[in-house]
CSV table of N, CA and C in Angstrom, one decimal:
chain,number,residue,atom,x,y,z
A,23,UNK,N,129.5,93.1,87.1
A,23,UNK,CA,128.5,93.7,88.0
A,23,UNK,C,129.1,94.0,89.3
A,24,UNK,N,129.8,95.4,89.2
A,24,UNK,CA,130.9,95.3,91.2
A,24,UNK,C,130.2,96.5,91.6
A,25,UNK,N,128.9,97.2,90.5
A,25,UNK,CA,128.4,98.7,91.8
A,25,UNK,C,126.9,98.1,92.0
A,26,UNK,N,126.6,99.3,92.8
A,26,UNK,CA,125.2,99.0,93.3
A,26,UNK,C,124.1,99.6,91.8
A,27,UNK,N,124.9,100.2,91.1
A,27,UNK,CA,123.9,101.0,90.1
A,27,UNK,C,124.0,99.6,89.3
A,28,UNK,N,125.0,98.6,88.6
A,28,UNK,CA,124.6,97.7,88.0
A,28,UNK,C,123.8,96.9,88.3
A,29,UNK,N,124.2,96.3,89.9
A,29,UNK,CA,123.1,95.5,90.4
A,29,UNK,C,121.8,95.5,90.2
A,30,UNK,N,121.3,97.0,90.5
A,30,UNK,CA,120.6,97.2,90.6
A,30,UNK,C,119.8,96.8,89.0
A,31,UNK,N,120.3,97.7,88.2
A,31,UNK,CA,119.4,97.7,86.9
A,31,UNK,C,119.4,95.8,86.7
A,32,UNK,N,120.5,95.2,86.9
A,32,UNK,CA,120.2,93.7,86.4
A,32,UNK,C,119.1,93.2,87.8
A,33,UNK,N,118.7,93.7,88.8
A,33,UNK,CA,117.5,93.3,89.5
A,33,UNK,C,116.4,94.2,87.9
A,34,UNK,N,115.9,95.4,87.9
A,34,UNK,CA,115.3,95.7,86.8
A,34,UNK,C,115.1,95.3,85.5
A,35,UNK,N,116.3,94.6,85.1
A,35,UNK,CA,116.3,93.5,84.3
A,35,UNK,C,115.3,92.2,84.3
A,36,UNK,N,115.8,91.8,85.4
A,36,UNK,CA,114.9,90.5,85.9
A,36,UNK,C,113.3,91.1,86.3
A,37,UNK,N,112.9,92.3,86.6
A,37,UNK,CA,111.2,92.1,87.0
A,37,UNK,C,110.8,92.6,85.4
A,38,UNK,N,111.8,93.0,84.6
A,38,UNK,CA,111.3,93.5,83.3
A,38,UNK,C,110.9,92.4,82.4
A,39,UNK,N,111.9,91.1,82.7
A,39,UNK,CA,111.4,90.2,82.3
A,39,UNK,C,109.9,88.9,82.7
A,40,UNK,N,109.9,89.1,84.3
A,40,UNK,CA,109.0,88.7,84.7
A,40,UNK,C,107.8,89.7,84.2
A,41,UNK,N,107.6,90.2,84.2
A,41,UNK,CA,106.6,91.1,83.5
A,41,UNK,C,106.0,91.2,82.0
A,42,UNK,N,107.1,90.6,81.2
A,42,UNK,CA,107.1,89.7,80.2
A,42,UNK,C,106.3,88.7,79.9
A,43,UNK,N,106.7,88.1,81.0
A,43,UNK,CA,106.1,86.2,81.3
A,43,UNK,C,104.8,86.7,81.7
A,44,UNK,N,104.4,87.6,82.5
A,44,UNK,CA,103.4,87.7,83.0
A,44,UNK,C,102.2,88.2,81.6
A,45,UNK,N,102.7,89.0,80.8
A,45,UNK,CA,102.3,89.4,79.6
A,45,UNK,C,102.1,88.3,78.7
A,46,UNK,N,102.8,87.4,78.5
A,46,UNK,CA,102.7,85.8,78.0
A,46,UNK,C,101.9,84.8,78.4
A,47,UNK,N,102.0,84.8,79.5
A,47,UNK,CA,100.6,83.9,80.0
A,47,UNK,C,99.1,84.3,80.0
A,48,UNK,N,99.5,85.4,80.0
A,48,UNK,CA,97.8,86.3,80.3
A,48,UNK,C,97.8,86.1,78.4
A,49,UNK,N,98.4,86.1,77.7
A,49,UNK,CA,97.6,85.6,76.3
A,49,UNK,C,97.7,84.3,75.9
A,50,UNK,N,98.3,83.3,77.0
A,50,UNK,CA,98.5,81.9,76.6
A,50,UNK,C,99.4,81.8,75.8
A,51,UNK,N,100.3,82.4,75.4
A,51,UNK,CA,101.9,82.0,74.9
A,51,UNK,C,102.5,81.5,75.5
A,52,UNK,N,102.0,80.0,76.0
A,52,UNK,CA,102.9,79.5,76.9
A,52,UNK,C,104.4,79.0,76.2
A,53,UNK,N,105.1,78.9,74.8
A,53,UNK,CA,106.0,78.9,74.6
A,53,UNK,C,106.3,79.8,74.6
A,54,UNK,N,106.1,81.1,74.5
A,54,UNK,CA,106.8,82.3,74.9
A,54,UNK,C,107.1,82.6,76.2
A,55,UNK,N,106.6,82.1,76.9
A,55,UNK,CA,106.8,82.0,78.5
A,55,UNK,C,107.6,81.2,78.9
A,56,UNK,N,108.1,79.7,78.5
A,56,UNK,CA,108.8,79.2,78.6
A,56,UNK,C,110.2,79.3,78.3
A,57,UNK,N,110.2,80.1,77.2
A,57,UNK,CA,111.3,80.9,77.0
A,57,UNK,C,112.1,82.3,77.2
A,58,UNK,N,110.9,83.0,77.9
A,58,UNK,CA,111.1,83.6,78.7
A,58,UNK,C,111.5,83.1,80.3
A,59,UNK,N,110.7,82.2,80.5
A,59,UNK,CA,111.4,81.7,81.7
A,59,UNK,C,112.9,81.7,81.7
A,60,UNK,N,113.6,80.9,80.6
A,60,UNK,CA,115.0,80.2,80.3
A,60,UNK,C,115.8,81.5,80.4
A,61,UNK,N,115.3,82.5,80.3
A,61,UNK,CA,116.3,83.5,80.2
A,61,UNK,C,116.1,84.3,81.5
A,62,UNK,N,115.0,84.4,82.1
A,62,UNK,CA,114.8,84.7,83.7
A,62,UNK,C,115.8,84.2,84.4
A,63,UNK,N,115.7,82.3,84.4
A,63,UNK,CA,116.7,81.7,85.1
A,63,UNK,C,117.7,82.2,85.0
A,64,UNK,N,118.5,82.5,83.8
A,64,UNK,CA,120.1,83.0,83.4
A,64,UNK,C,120.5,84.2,84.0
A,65,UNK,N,119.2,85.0,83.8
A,65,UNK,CA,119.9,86.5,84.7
A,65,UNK,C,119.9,86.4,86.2
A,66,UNK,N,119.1,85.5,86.7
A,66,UNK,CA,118.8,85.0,88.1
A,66,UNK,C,120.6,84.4,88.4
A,67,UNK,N,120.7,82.8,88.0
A,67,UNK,CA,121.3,82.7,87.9
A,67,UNK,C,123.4,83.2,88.0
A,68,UNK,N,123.1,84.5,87.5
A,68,UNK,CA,124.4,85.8,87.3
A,68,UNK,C,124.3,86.6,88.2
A,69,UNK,N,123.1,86.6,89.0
A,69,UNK,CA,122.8,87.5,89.9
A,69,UNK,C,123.6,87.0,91.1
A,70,UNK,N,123.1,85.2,91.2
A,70,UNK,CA,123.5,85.4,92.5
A,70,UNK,C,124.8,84.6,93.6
A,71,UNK,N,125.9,85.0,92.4
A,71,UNK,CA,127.3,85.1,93.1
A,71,UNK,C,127.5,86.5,93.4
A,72,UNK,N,127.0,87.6,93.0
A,72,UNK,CA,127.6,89.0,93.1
A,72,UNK,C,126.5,89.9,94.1
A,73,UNK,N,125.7,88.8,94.4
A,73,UNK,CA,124.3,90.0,95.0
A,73,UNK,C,124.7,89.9,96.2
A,74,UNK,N,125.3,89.1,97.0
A,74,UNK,CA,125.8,89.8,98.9
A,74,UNK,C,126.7,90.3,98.3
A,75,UNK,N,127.5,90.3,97.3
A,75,UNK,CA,128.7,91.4,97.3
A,75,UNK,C,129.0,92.8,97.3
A,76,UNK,N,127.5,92.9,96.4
A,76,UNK,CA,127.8,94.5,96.4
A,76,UNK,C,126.9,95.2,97.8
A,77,UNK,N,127.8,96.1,98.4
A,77,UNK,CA,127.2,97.0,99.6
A,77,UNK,C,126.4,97.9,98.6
A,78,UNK,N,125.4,98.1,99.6
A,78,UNK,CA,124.0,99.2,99.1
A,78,UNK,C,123.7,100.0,100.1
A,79,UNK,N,123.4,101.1,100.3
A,79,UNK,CA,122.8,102.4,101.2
A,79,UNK,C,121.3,102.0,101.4
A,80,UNK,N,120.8,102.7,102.0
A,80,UNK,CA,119.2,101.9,102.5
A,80,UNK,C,118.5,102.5,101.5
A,81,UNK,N,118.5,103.3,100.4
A,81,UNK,CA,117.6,104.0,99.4
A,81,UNK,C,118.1,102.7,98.3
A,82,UNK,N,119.2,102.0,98.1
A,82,UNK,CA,119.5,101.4,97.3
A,82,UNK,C,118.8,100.0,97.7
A,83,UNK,N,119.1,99.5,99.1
A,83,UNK,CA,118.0,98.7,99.3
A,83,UNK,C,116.6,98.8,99.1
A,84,UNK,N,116.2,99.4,99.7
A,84,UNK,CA,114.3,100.0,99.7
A,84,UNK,C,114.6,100.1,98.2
A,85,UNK,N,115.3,100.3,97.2
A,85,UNK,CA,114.6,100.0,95.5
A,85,UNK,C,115.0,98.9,95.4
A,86,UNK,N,116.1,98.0,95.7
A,86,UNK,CA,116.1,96.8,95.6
A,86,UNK,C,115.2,95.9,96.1
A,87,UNK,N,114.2,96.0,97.6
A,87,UNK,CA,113.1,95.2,97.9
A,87,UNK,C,112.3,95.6,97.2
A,88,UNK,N,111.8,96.6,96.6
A,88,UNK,CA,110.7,97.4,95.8
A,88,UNK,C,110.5,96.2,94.1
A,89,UNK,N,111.6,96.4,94.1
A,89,UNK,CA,111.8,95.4,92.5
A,89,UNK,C,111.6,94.5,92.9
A,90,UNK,N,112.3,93.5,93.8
A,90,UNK,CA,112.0,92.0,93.9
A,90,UNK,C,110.6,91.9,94.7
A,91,UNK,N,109.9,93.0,95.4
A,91,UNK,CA,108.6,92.7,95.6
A,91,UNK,C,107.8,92.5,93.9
A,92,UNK,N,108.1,93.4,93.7
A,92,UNK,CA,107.6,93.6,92.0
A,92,UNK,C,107.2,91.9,91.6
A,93,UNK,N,108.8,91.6,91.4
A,93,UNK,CA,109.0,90.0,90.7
A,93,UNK,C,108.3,89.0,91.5
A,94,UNK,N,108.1,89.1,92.7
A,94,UNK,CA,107.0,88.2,93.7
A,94,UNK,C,105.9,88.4,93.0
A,95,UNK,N,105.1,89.6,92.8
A,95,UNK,CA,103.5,89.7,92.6
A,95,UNK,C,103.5,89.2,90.9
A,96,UNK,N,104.7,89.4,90.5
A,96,UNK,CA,103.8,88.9,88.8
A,96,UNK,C,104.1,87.3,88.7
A,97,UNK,N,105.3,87.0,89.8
A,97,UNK,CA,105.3,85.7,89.7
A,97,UNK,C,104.3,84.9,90.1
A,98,UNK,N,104.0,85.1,91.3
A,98,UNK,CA,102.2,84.5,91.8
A,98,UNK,C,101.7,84.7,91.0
A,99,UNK,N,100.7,86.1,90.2
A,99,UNK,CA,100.1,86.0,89.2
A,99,UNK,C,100.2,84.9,87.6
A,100,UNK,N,101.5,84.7,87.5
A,100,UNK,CA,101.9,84.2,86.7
A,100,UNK,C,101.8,82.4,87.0
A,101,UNK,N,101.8,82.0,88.5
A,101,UNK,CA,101.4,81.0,88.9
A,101,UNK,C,99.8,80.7,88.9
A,102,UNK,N,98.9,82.1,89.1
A,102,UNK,CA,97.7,81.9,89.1
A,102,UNK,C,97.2,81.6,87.7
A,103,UNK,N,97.8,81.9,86.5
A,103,UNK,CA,97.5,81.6,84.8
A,103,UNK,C,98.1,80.9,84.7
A,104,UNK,N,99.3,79.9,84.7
A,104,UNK,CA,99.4,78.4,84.1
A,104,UNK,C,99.4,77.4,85.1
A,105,UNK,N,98.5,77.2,86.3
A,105,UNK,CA,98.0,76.6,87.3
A,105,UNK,C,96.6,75.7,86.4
A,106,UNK,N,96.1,76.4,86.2
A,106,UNK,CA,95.0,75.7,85.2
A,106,UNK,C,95.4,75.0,83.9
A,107,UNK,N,96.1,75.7,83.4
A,107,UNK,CA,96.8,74.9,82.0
A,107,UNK,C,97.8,73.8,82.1
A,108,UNK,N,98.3,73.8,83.0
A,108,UNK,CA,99.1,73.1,83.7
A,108,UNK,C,98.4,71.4,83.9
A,109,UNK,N,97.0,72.1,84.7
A,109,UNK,CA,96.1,70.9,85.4
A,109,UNK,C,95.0,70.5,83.6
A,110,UNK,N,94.7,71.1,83.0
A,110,UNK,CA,94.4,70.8,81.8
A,110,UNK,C,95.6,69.5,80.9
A,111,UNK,N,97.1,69.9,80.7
A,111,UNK,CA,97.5,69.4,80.1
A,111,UNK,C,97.7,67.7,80.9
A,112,UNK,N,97.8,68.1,82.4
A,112,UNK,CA,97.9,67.0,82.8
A,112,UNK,C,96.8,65.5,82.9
A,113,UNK,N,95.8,66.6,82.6
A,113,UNK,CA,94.3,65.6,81.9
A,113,UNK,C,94.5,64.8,81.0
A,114,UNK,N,95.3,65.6,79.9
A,114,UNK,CA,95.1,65.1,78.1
A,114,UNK,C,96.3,64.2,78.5
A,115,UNK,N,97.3,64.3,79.3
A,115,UNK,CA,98.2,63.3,79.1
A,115,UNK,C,97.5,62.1,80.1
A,116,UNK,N,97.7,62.1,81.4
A,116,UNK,CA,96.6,61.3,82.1
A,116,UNK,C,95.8,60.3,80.3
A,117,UNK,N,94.6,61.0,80.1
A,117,UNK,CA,93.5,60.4,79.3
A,117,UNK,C,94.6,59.5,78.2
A,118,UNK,N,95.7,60.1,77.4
A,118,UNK,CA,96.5,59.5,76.7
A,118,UNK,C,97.4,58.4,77.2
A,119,UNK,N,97.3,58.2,78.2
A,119,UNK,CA,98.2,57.2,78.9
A,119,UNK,C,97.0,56.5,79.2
A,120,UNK,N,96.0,56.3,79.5
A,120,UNK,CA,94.9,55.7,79.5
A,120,UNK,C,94.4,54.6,78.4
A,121,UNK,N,93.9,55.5,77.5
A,121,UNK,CA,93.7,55.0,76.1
A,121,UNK,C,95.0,54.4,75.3
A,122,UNK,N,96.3,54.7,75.7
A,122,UNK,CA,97.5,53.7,75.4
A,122,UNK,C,97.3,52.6,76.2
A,123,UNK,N,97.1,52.3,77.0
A,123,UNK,CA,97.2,51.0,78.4
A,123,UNK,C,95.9,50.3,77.9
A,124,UNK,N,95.0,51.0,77.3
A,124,UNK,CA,93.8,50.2,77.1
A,124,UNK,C,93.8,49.5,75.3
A,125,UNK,N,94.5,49.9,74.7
A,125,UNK,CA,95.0,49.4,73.2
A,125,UNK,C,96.0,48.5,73.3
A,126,UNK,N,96.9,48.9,74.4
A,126,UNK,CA,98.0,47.5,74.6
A,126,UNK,C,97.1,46.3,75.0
A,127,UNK,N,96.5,46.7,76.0
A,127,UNK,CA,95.6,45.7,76.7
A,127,UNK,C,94.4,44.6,75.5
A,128,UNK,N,93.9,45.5,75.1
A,128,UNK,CA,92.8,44.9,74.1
A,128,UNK,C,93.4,44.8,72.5
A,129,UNK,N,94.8,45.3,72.4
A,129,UNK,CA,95.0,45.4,71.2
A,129,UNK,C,93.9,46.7,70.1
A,130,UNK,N,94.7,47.0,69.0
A,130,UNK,CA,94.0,48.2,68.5
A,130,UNK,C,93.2,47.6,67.8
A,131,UNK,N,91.7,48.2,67.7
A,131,UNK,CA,90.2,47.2,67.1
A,131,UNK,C,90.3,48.3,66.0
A,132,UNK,N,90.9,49.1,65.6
A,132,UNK,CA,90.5,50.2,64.2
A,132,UNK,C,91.0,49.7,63.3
């Protein structure tokens, strides 16, 4: 990745994938989102030893903030759909760690 045209598409890369996740949560595939996450990271990741390297012209910037604004708004969105599932699962675990401590305690009566 040493021009601005590669950079670039691997920033396109990355909101193509956030857009993905974003498509994954909105149907509750949250293992498909998590695996999409894992590969977000990775191109993130490769991005960012080479991204102050490459010099850009201000059209090349202005689409480079354009994309990573992109990747901000589906990321919040994407925060706004597993925020709740998130706080759900942390119920059922909470409640199961509950009902464990209360069978240690009293021993299991079933």
């Amino acid at each position: 990745m040493n021009s601005a045209t590669e950079l670039l598409s691997h920033y396109e890369l990355i909101a193509g994938l956030t857009q993905n996740m974003l498509r994954a949560a909105r149907d509750g595939d949250w293992d498909g989102l998590i695996e999409l996450e894992k590969q977000y990271r990775a191109r993130v990741d490769e991005l960012k030893p080479v991204d102050a390297q490459v010099p850009l012209d201000d059209s090349q910037r202005a689409r480079k903030h354009a994309v990573i604004r992109r990747i901000l708004d589906d990321d919040a969105r994407i925060r706004d759909l597993a925020t709740p599932h998130l706080m759900h699962l942390d119920r059922l675990l909470r409640s199961s760690h509950q009902r464990r401590a209360l069978q240690e305690a009293y021993g299991n009566s079933r």
